Structure formats: C-alpha cells, structure tokens
Coordinates of C-alpha atoms in Angstrom, one line a residue:
M1 CA 213.0 57.7 67.8
T2 CA 212.1 60.7 69.9
K3 CA 208.5 62.0 70.0
S4 CA 208.2 65.6 68.9
H5 CA 206.1 67.9 71.0
L6 CA 204.3 70.8 69.4
L7 CA 204.3 73.1 72.5
N8 CA 208.0 72.4 73.1
Q9 CA 208.8 73.8 69.7
I10 CA 207.3 77.1 70.9
V11 CA 208.4 77.2 74.5
D12 CA 210.9 74.7 76.0
G13 CA 209.7 72.5 78.9
Y14 CA 206.0 71.8 78.2
N15 CA 206.4 68.1 77.1
D16 CA 204.9 66.7 80.3
I17 CA 201.7 68.8 80.2
E18 CA 201.1 68.9 76.5
P19 CA 198.7 65.9 76.5
C20 CA 196.6 67.6 79.2
I21 CA 196.5 70.9 77.3
V22 CA 195.5 69.1 74.0
A23 CA 192.8 67.1 75.9
A24 CA 191.4 70.3 77.5
L25 CA 191.4 72.0 74.1
A26 CA 189.5 69.1 72.5
L27 CA 186.9 69.0 75.4
G28 CA 186.5 72.8 75.8
Q29 CA 187.7 72.6 79.4
N30 CA 189.4 75.4 81.3
I31 CA 193.0 75.1 82.2
F32 CA 195.4 76.8 84.6
I33 CA 199.1 76.9 83.7
E34 CA 201.2 77.5 86.8
G35 CA 205.0 77.8 86.8
A36 CA 208.0 79.8 87.6
H37 CA 208.3 83.4 86.4
G38 CA 209.5 83.7 82.8
T39 CA 208.7 80.2 81.7
G40 CA 206.4 81.0 78.8
K41 CA 203.0 80.5 80.3
T42 CA 201.6 83.7 78.8
T43 CA 203.2 83.0 75.5
I44 CA 201.6 79.5 75.3
G45 CA 198.2 81.0 76.3
N46 CA 198.4 83.7 73.7
L47 CA 199.4 81.4 70.9
L48 CA 196.8 78.7 71.8
G49 CA 194.1 81.3 72.1
R50 CA 194.9 83.0 68.8
A51 CA 195.3 79.6 67.0
I52 CA 191.9 78.4 68.2
D53 CA 190.1 81.6 67.3
E54 CA 190.5 81.6 63.5
S55 CA 188.2 84.6 63.2
G56 CA 190.5 86.9 65.2
R57 CA 187.4 88.4 67.0
G58 CA 186.8 85.8 69.7
F59 CA 190.1 85.9 71.6
R60 CA 190.1 88.0 74.8
F61 CA 193.2 88.7 76.9
Y62 CA 192.9 90.0 80.5
A63 CA 195.5 90.8 83.1
A64 CA 193.8 89.4 86.1
D65 CA 195.1 92.0 88.5
K66 CA 194.0 94.9 86.3
A67 CA 190.7 93.8 84.9
N68 CA 187.6 95.4 86.4
I69 CA 183.8 95.3 85.8
I70 CA 184.1 97.7 82.8
T71 CA 187.1 95.9 81.3
I72 CA 185.3 92.6 81.5
G73 CA 181.7 93.5 81.0
G74 CA 181.9 96.7 78.9
L75 CA 180.5 100.1 79.5
P76 CA 177.5 100.2 81.9
N77 CA 174.2 100.9 80.1
N78 CA 172.8 103.3 82.7
E79 CA 169.6 103.9 80.9
N80 CA 168.6 100.2 80.7
S81 CA 170.0 99.4 84.2
S82 CA 167.9 102.1 85.8
K83 CA 164.7 100.6 84.1
T84 CA 165.5 97.0 85.0
G85 CA 167.3 97.4 88.3
R86 CA 170.1 95.2 87.0
I87 CA 173.5 96.2 85.7
E88 CA 173.5 95.9 82.0
F89 CA 176.5 96.5 79.7
L90 CA 177.1 98.0 76.3
D91 CA 179.4 95.7 74.4
T92 CA 183.0 96.8 73.6
D93 CA 185.8 95.1 71.7
Q94 CA 187.5 94.0 74.9
A95 CA 184.3 92.9 76.7
I96 CA 183.8 89.2 77.4
W97 CA 180.5 88.9 75.5
G98 CA 181.1 87.0 72.3
A99 CA 184.5 85.6 73.5
K100 CA 185.5 82.2 72.2
I101 CA 188.8 81.8 74.0
V102 CA 189.6 83.8 77.2
L103 CA 193.1 84.2 78.5
V104 CA 193.4 85.4 82.2
D105 CA 197.0 86.2 82.8
E106 CA 198.5 86.0 86.3
L107 CA 195.3 84.9 88.1
P108 CA 197.0 84.7 91.5
R109 CA 197.9 88.4 91.3
A110 CA 194.2 89.3 91.4
D111 CA 192.9 90.7 94.6
K112 CA 189.8 89.2 96.3
E113 CA 187.3 91.4 94.4
R114 CA 188.8 90.5 91.1
Q115 CA 189.0 86.9 92.0
N116 CA 185.2 87.0 92.6
Y117 CA 184.7 88.1 89.0
W118 CA 186.9 85.3 87.7
L119 CA 185.3 82.7 89.9
E120 CA 181.9 83.4 88.5
I121 CA 183.3 83.5 84.9
I122 CA 185.2 80.2 85.4
E123 CA 182.8 78.2 87.5
Q124 CA 179.4 79.5 86.2
R125 CA 180.4 80.7 82.8
S126 CA 178.5 83.8 83.5
F127 CA 179.3 87.4 84.4
N128 CA 177.1 89.5 86.7
G129 CA 174.5 86.7 86.3
V130 CA 174.5 86.8 82.5
P131 CA 175.7 83.6 80.7
I132 CA 178.9 83.7 78.6
Q133 CA 179.3 81.2 75.8
Y134 CA 183.1 81.0 75.6
H135 CA 184.7 77.7 74.5
M136 CA 187.7 77.7 76.8
L137 CA 189.4 79.8 79.4
I138 CA 193.2 79.6 79.9
A139 CA 194.5 81.0 83.1
T140 CA 198.2 81.5 84.0
G141 CA 200.0 82.1 87.2
N142 CA 203.3 82.0 89.0
N143 CA 204.0 79.4 91.6
R144 CA 202.2 79.9 94.9
T145 CA 205.3 81.1 96.6
Y146 CA 205.7 84.1 94.2
R147 CA 205.8 87.3 96.3
G148 CA 203.2 89.2 94.1
N149 CA 200.5 86.6 94.5
F150 CA 197.4 86.8 96.7
D151 CA 196.0 83.7 98.3
M152 CA 193.5 82.3 95.8
D153 CA 190.1 81.1 96.6
L154 CA 190.2 77.3 96.8
A155 CA 187.4 77.1 94.2
L156 CA 189.7 78.8 91.7

C-alpha cells in the first residue's frame, strides 16, 4: 500500500518535505522552499497560503525583488510621521499589517536593501520596528547557483 501525499497531488516531487511543511503549518513556523526553477514552489506557497487563510483577507503575496517600503508597509503617513519623528503608514490592501499568511516569492532575488526588510519581518516579526502578528511566512527561492540570485544574508 502506498502512502498518498497531499502536496504531491498538487505539484509532483514534494513527498520528502511534506511532513516538514505540515509541521511548520501546525506550529506557525516560517518555511523556505528552495528548488530548481519551475518546480512548483510558488504554486505550493500560494495554495497553502490561500488554504490557511479562510477569510481571504489575510494572505499577502510579495515578489521579494520588487517589494519596497510602500508595498510592504503601505503609504507613508507624513502628517503623523512629522509629529512623532517616526515613519508611520496608512494601511492598504497589500500592506503587511493584518496579514495572517505571508508569501515572499524568490527571496534570493532580493537585493541587500530588500533583504534587510525581509530579515526584520522574518526574524523579529516586525516592520520598521512595529510588530506584525502574522501566523506564518512562506519564502521561496531557486537553488543558490541560479544566476539571478543575490548572496543571501546568512540570518535569512
């Protein structure tokens, strides 16, 4: 009798890591799915994120190499920021505030500045010093030898 793997029914080849992904989901731990170009990493991340967020309002998708401070944080609230001396943001539909599941696609393609944003979000669960209450972050990336990748900070 062969064991059926749920993820393998969606994208072929995820049998070996399915238990790790299921455990991370249960524990609310972040995961990084690394593999060759075109192997379904983004597909798995999207499907997992949308399945976990039943409301449809708590899933956020970011292309790591394109996301910037406004994409992640929202529009700067210049009026409040000038009063407090700290950058504050106006919430938008894409902003990370209120996110339950965060998918960061192609993390190794992010340059050093963007990697710094993601490092704070992943390690500190905060952005610009403000706590974020997401349940889980899923990051994807091609193998380290992929030509479009930057060297990632070891903490990532």
